[in-house]
Coordinates of C-alpha atoms in Angstrom, one line a residue:
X1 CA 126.0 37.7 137.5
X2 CA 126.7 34.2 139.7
X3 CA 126.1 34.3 143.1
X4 CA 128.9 34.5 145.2
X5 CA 130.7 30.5 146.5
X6 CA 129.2 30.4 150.3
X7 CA 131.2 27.8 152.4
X8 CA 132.1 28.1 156.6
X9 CA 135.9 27.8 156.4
X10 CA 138.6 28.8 153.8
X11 CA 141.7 27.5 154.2
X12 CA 145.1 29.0 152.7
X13 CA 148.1 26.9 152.1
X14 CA 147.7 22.9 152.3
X15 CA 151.1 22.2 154.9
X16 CA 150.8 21.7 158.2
X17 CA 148.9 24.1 159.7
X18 CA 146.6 24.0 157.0
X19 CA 146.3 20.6 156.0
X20 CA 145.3 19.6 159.8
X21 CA 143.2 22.0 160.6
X22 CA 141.5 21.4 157.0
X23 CA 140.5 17.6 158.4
X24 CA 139.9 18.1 161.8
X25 CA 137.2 20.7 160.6
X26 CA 136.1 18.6 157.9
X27 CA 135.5 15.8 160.2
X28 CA 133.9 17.4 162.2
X29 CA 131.2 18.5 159.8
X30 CA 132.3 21.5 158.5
X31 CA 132.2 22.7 154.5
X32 CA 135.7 23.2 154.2
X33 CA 137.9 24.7 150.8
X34 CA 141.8 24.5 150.7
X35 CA 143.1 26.7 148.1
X36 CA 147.0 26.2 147.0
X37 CA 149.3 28.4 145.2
X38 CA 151.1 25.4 143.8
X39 CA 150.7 22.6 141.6
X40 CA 149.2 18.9 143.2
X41 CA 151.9 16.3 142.7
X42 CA 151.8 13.1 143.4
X43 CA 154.2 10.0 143.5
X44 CA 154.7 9.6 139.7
X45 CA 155.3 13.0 139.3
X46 CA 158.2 13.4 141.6
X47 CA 161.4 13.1 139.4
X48 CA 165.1 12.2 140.2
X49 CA 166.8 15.3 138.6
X50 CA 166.9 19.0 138.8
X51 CA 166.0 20.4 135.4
X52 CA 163.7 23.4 135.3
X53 CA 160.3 22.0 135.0
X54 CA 160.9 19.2 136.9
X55 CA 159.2 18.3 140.3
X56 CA 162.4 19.9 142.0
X57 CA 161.4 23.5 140.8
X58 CA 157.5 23.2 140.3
X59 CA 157.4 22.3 144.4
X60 CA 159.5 25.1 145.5
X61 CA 159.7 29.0 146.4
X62 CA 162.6 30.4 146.9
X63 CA 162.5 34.1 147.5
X64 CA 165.3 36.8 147.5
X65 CA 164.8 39.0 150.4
X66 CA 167.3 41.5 151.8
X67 CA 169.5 39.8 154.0
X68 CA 167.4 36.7 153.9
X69 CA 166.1 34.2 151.4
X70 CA 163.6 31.8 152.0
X71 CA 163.0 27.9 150.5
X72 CA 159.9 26.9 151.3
X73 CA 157.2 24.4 149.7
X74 CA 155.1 25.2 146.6
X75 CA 152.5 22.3 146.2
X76 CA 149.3 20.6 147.6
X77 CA 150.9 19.4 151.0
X78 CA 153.4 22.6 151.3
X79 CA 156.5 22.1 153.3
X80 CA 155.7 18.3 153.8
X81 CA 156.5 17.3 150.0
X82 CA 159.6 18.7 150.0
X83 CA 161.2 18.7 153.8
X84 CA 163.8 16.1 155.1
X85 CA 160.8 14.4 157.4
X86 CA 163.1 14.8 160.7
X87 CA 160.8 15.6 163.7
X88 CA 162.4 16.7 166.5
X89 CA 160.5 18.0 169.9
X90 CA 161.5 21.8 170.8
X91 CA 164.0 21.9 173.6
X92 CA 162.0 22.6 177.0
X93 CA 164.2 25.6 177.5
X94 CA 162.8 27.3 174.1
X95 CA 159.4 28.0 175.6
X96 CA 160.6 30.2 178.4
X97 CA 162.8 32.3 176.0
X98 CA 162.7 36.1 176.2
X99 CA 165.0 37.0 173.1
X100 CA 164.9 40.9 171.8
X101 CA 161.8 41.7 173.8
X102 CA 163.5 40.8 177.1
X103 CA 160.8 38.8 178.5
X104 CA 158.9 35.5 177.6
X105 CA 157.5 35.5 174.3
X106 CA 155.4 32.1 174.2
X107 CA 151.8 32.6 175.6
X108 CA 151.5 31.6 179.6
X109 CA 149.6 28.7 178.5
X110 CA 152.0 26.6 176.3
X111 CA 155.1 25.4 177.6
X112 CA 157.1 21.6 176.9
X113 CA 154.7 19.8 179.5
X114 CA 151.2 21.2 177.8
X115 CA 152.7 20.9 174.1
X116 CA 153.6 17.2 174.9
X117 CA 150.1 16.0 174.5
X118 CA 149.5 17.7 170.9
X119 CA 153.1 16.5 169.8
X120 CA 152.2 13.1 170.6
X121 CA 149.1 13.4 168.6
X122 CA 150.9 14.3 165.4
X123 CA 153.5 11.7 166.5
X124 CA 150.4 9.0 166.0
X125 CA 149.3 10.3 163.2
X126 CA 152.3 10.3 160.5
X127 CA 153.6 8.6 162.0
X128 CA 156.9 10.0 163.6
X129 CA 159.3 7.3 165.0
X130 CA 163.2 7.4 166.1
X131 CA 165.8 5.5 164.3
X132 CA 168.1 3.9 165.9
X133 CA 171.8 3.6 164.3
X134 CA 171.0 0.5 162.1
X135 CA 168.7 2.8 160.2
X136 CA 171.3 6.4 159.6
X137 CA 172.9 6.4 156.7
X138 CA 176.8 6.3 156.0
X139 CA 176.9 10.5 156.5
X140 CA 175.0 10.3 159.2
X141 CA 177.3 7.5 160.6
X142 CA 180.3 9.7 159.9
X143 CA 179.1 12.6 161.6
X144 CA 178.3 10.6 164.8
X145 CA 181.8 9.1 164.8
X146 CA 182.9 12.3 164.1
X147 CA 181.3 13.7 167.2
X148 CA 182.3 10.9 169.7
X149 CA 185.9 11.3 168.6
X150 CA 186.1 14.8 169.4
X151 CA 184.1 14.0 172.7
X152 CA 180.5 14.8 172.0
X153 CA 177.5 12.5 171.5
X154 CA 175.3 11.9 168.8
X155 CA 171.7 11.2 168.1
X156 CA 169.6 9.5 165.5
X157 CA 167.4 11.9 164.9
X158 CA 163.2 10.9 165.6
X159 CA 161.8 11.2 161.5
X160 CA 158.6 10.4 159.6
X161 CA 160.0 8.1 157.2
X162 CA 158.8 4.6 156.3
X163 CA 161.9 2.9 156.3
X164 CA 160.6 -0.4 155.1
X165 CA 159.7 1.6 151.9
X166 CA 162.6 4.1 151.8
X167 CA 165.2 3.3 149.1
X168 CA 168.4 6.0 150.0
X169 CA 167.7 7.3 147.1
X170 CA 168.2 10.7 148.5
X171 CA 165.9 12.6 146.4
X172 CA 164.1 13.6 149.2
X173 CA 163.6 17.3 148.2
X174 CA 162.2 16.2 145.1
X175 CA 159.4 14.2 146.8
X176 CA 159.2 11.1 147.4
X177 CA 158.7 8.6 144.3
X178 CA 157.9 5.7 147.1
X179 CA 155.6 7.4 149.3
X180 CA 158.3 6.1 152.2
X181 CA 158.7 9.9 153.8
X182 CA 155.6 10.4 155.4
X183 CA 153.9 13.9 153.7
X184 CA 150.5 14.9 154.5
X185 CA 149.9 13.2 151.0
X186 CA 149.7 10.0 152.9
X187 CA 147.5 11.3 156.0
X188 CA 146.0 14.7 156.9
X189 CA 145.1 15.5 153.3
X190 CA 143.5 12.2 152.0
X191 CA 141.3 12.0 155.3
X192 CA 140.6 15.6 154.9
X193 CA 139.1 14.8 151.8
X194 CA 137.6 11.7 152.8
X195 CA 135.2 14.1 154.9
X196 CA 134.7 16.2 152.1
X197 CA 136.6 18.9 152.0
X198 CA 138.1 20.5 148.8
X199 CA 141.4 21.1 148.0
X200 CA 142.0 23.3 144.9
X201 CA 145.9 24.0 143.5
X202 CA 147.4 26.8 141.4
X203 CA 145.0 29.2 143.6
X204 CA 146.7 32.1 144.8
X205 CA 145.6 34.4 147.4
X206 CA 145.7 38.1 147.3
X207 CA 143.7 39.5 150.3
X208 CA 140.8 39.6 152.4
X209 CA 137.7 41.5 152.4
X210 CA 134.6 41.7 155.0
X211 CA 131.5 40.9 154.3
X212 CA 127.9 42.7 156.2
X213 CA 128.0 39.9 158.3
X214 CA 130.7 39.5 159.6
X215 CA 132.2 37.4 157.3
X216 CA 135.1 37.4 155.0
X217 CA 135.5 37.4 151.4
X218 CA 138.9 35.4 149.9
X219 CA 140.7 37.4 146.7
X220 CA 142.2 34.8 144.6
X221 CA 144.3 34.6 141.4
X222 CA 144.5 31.6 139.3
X223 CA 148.4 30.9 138.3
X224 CA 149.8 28.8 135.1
X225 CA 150.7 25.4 135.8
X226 CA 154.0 25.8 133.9
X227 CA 154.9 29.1 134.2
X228 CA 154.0 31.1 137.9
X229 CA 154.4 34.4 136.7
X230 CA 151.2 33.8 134.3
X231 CA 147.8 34.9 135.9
X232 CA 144.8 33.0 134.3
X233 CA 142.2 34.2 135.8
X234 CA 140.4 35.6 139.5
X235 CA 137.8 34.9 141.7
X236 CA 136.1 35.5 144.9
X237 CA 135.1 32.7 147.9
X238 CA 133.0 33.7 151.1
X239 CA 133.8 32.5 154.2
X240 CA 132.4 32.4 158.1
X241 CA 135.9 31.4 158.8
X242 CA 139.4 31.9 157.4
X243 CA 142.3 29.5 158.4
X244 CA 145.2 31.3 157.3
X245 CA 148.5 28.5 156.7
X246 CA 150.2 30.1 153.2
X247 CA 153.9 29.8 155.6
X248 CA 155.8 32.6 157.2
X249 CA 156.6 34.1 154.4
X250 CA 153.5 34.6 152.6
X251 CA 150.9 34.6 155.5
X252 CA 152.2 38.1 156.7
X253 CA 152.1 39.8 153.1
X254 CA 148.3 38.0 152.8
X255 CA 147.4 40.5 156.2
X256 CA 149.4 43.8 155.0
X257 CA 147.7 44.0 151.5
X258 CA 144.4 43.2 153.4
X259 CA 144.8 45.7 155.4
X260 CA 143.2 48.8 153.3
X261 CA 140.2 46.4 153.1
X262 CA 140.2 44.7 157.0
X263 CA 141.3 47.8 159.0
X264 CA 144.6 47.9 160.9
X265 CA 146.5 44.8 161.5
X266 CA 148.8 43.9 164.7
X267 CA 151.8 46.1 164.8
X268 CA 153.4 42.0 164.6
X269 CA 152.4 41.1 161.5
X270 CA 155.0 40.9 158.9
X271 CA 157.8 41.7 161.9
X272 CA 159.7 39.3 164.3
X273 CA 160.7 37.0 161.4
X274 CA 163.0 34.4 162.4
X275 CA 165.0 32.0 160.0
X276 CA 165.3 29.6 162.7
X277 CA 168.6 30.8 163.2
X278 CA 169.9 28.4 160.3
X279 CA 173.5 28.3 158.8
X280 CA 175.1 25.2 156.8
X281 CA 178.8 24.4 156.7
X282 CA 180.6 22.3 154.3
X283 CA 183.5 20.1 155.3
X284 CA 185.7 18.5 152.5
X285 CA 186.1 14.9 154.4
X286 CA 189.8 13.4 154.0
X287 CA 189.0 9.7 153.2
X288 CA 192.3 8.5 153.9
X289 CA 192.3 10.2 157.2
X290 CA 188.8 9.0 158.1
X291 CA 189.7 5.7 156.9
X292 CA 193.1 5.8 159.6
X293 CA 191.4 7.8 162.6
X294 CA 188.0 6.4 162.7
X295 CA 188.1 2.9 161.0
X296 CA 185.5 3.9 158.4
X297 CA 185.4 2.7 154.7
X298 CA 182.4 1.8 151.8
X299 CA 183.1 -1.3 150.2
X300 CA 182.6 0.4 147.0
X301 CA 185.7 2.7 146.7
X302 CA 185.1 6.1 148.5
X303 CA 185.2 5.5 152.2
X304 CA 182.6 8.5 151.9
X305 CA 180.3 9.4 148.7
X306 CA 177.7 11.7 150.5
X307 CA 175.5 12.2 147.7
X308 CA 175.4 9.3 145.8
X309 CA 173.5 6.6 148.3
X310 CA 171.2 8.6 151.5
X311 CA 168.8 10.4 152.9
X312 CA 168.1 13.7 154.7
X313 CA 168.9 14.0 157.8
X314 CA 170.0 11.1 160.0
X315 CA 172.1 12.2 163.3
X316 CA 172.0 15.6 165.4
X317 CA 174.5 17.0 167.9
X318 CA 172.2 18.3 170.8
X319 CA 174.8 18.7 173.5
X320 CA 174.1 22.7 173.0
X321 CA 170.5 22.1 173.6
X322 CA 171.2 22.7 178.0
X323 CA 168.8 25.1 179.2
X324 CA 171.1 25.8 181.8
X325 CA 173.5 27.8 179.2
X326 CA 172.7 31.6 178.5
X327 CA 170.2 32.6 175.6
X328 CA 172.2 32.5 172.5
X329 CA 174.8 29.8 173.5
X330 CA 172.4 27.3 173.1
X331 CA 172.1 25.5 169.1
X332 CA 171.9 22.0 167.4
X333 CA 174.4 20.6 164.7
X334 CA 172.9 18.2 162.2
X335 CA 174.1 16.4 159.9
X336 CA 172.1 17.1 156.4
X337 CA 172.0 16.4 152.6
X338 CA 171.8 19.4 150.6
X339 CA 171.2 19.2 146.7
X340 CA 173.4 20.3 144.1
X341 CA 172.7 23.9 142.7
X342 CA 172.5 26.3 145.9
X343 CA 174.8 24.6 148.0
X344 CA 177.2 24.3 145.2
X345 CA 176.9 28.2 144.7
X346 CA 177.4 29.2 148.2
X347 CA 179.6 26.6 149.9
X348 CA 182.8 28.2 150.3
X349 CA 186.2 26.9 149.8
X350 CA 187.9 26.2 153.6
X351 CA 190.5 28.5 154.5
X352 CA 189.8 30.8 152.0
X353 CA 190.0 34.4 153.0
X354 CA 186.8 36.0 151.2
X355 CA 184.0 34.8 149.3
X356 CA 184.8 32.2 146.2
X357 CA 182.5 31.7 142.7
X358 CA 185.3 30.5 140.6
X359 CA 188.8 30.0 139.9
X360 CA 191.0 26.7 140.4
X361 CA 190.6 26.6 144.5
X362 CA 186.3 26.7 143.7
X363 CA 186.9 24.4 141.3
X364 CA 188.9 21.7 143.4
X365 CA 186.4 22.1 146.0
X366 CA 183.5 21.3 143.5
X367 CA 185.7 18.0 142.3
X368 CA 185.3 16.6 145.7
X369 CA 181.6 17.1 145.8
X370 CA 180.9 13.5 146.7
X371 CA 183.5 13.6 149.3
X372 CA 181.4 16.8 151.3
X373 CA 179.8 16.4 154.5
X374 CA 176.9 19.2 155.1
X375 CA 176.3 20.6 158.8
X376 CA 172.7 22.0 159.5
X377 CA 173.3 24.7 162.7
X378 CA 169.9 25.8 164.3
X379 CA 170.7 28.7 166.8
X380 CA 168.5 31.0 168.5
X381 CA 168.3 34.3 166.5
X382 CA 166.9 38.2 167.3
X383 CA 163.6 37.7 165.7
X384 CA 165.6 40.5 163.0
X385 CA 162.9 40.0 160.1
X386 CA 160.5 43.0 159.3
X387 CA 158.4 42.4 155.8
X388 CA 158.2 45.9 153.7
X389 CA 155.2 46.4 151.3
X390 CA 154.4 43.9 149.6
X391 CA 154.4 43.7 146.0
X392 CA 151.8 43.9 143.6
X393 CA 150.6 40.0 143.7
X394 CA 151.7 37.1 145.5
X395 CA 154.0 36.8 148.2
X396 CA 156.5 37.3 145.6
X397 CA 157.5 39.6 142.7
X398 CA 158.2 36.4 140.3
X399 CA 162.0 36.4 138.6
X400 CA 161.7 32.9 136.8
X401 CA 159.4 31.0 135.4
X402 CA 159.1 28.8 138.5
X403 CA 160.7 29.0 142.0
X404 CA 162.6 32.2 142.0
X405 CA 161.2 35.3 143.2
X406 CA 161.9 38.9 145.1
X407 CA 160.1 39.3 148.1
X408 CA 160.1 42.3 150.8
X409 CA 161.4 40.7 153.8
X410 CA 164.4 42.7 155.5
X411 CA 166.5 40.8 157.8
X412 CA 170.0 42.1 159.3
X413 CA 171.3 39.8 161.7
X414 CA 171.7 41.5 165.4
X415 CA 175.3 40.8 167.4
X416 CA 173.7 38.2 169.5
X417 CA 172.6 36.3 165.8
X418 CA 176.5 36.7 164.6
X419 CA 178.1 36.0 167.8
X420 CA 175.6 32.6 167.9
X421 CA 176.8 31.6 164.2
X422 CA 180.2 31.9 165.3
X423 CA 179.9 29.7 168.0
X424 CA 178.1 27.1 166.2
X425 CA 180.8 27.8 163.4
X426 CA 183.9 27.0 166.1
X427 CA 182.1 24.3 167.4
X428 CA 182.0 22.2 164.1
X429 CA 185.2 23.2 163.1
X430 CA 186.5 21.2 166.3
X431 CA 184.6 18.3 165.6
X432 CA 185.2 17.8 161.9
X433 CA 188.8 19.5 161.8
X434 CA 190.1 17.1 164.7
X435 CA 192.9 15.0 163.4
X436 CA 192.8 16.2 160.0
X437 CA 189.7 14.4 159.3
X438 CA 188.5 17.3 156.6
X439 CA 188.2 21.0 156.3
X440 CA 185.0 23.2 156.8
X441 CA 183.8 26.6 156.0
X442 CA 180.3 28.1 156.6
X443 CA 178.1 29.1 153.4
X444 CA 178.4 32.5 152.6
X445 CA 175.8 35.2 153.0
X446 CA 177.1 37.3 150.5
X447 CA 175.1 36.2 147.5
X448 CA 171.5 36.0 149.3
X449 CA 172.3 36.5 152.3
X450 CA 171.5 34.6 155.1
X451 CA 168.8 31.7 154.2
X452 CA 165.9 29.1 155.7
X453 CA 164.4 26.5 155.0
X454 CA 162.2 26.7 158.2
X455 CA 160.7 30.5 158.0
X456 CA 158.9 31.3 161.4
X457 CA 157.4 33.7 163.4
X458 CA 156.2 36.6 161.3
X459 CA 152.7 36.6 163.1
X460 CA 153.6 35.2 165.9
X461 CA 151.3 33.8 169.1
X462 CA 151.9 35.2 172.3
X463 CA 150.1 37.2 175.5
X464 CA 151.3 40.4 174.8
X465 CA 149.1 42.4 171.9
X466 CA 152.2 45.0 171.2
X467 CA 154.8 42.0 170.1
X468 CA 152.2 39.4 169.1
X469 CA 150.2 39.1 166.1
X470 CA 147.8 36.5 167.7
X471 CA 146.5 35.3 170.7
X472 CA 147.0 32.1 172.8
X473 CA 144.0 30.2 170.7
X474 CA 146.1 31.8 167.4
X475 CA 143.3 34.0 166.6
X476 CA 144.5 37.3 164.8
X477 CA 144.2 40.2 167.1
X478 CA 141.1 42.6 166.7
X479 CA 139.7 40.5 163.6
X480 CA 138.0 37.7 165.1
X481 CA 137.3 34.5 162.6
X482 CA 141.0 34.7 161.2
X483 CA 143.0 32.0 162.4
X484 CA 147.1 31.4 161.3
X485 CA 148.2 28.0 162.0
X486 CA 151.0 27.5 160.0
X487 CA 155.0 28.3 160.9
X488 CA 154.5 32.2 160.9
X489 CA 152.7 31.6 164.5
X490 CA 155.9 30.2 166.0
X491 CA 157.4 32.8 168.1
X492 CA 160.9 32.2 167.9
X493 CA 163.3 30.1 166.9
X494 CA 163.6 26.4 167.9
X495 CA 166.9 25.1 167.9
X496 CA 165.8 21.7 165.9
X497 CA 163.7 21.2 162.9
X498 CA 160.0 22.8 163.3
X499 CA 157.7 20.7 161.4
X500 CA 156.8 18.7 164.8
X501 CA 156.3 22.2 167.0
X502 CA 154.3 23.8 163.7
X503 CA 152.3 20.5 163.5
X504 CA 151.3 20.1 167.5
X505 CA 150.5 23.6 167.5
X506 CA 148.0 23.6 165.0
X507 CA 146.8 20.4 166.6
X508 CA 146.1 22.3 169.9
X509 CA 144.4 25.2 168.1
X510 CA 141.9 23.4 166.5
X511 CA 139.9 22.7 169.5
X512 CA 139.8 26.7 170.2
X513 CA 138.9 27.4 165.8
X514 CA 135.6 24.8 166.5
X515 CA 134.7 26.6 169.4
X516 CA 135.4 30.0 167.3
X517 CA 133.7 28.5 164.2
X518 CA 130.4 27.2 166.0
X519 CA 130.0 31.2 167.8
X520 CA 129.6 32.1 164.3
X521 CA 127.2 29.6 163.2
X522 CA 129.0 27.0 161.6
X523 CA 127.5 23.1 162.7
X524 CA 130.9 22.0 163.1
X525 CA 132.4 19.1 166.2
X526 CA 135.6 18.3 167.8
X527 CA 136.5 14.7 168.3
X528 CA 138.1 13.2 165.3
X529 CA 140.5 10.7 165.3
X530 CA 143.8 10.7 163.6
X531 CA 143.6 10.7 160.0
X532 CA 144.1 6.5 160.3
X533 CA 141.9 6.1 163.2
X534 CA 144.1 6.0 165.8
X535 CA 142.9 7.0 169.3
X536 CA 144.7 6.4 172.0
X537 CA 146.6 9.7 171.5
X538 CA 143.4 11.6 171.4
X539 CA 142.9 10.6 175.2
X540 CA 146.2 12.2 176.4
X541 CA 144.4 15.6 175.0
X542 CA 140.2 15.5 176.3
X543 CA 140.6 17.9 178.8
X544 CA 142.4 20.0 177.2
X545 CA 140.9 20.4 174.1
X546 CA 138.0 21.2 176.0
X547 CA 139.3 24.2 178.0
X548 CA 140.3 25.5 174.4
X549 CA 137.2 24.9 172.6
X550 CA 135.7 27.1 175.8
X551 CA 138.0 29.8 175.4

């Protein structure tokens, strides 16, 4: 019989929390393994269609829950490979929200002010920049004008994108054939390897054991690189340390089915799920009124043609984001491509009394396809999620050969959830409806029901041990060397796009997993740069990565 791999810290899932933690620790001199349930793609594989097999379906996960579905990223880089890049800061008033608890549910020691420092780090390190309106696209440029003409303002939203490279291809969901959006491809991952760490796809992890020493052992599957529902092998990993970043929706059914082997878990994991509070609307733009009312035209035809020419994306409505408005009033409106496929599914015909799949009025609606402007809304939800079992393997009992799967979440939005939707809902409708410039109607739930892209906070951070799955330094509760780092630590929702919260966060906790890492023996430093060298955001955090590395 082998011996058993020895290494000091396993890390699960290569996105954001994982991929940073993976080269701060590296860097610092630590024998580091990544193991990813997906394939690793790289520019030439990323493909401009949506055929099964293609880079489109190989890169995602999209799981059936009840009452929720989740997209999320399915490759070496996670989330990062296949999001829209746009890297918003979370409103200050999120940090001091009390949602279904009824009291603050971020730890005492992160608010906007001590998270500024860690943004600005990952800011340096992609790097994150804001357009200004030279740079939004012709959607994004409708919806702003859209916006002031109703009386709002608009904002180019702050993205990683290069756009000296970026083509507006559009394909952004695909990944990015031109390396202009800003994955951890490009950064985290590369330097992370660079220092020697190892990075191993189509690994997927079942559960955790202990070892004598206090220790942990990782429970792997190898999975088919064609078809995911295909085991093709096992195997076993020690660890001193496990960084736990396999997302919000995986990361929680990781803990339960450790469980029988680990002991008791937090009474959070695998409850407080959020989906960000996201909802899309479609409006059906009337060119000739857009063209009249708001002096807009394309010099090839169409005055609008959405999905032809792009990118993600591009302008936000923030005037919602006023902490000064009650809990629940307060939400976003972006302006966003969304692929064919889903969208086309549940995007409903406007004015239409129930749900639509077919007929001649669905059928109008998809011959005006390139004429459709999407609306993102981010609102604050209940935290409603709760994870059942979970299924025999995987975060996922698999449906398809790729992509498709049913998982166990449960989510059944509360009346503060409904009554936020419905604002958000009125709210576009009286900027895009004004006029006659188009007709909107929200996605429907009936199918999946509700859905995110962003999945958060199903073992969440916080200061209290009865509604928080880890503490302030992201540790898991009562099993000390598990770490989660990914978007499951988030405690709520944010109101804007995550990846720039999920990213500072696990920024700030890797000063507090070195300190954690050398208490168990591991010859490991704090102090690397950003993954290009950069340091002057590094000063902004000294003192404060010291406090955390002390505990």
């Amino acid at each position: 019989m082998s011996a058993m791999e020895q290494i000091d810290v396993l890390v699960i899932g290569s996105g954001f929390g994982g991929a940073i933690t993976a080269y701060h620790l590296a860097a610092g001199g630590a024998k580091v393994v990544v193991l990813e349930r997906g394939p690793w793609l790289g520019t030439d594989d990323f493909e401009h269609d949506f055929k099964l097999g293609s880079s489109y379906t190989r890169a995602f996960d999209f799981v059936v829950g009840d009452g929720m579905s989740l997209l999320g990223g399915n490759c070496v880089g996670g989330g990062s490979v296949v999001y829209f890049a746009a890297m918003p800061r979370a409103p200050r008033f999120i940090f001091e929200r009390h949602g279904s608890i009824g009291r603050r549910m971020w730890p005492g020691a992160i608010n906007r002010d001590t998270l500024d420092p860690w943004y600005d780090r990952v800011a340096e390190a992609l790097p994150v920049h804001t357009q200004d309106w030279n740079d939004v696209t012709y959607a994004g440029g409708l919806w702003g004008a859209m916006c002031s003409h109703s009386g709002r303002t608009a904002n180019p939203v702050p993205v990683a994108i290069d756009n000296d490279k970026c083509t507006n291809c559009n394909w952004m969901m695909a990944g990015c054939r031109f390396d202009a959006k800003r994955s951890l491809l490009l950064n985290y991952l590369p330097a992370a390897l660079a220092h020697g760490a190892e990075i191993r796809p189509l690994h997927e992890v079942q559960h955790l054991t202990r070892t004598d020493d206090g220790g942990y052992v990782v429970h792997y599957n190898l999975v088919d690189d064609e078809d995911y529902r295909i085991q093709t092998g096992s195997g076993t990993i020690a660890a001193k340390m496990v960084i736990l970043a396999a997302g919000a929706g995986a990361t929680p059914v990781i803990l339960q089915r450790s469980e029988p082997h680990l002991g008791r878990m937090p009474h959070a994991v695998g409850r407080y799920f959020s989906g960000n509070g996201e909802r899309l609307n479609t409006a059906v733009i009337d060119e000739d009124r857009v063209r009249e009312v708001l002096g807009l035209g394309r010099q090839d035809g169409l005055p609008y043609g959405s999905n032809q020419i792009g990118k993600g994306p591009c302008v936000a409505n923030w005037d919602r984001l006023d902490g000064s408005l009650p809990e629940y009033s307060r939400f976003s409106l972006e302006q966003l491509y969304f692929p064919p496929g889903l969208g086309t599914i549940l995007a409903q015909v406007p004015g239409g009394a129930d749900p639509t799949w077919f007929g001649a009025e669905k059928k109008d609606l998809l011959a005006k396809w390139s004429s459709w402007l999407t609306i993102f809304q981010m609102i604050e939800d209940d935290n409603e999620g709760v994870f059942g079992p979970p299924p025999p393997t995987g975060n996922a009992t698999r449906i398809s050969q790729q992509m498709l799967g049913r998982g166990a979440l449960s989510y059944h939005p509360t009346a503060n959830t409904l009554r936020a939707w419905a604002m958000a809902d009125a709210e576009v409708r009286d900027i895009v409806e004004r006029d006659g410039l188009a007709e909107v109607a929200a996605w429907t739930n009936d199918v999946v029901g509700a859905y995110t892209v962003h999945p958060l906070a199903s073992c969440r951070i916080g200061d209290d041990p009865s509604t928080s799955a880890l503490d302030d330094r992201h540790e898991l509760r009562d099993h000390p060397g598990i770490f989660v780092t990914d978007g499951s630590a988030v405690p709520c929702a944010l109101t804007v796009n995550p990846a720039m919260t999920i990213a500072a966060l696990a920024e700030r906790a890797v000063p507090g997993i070195v300190g954690a890492a050398r208490e168990r023996g591991i010859d490991v430093r704090y102090g690397a740069p950003s993954p290009e060298g950069e340091t002057s955001a590094r000063r902004g955090t000294v003192r404060l990565a010291r406090d955390l590395a002390a505990g």
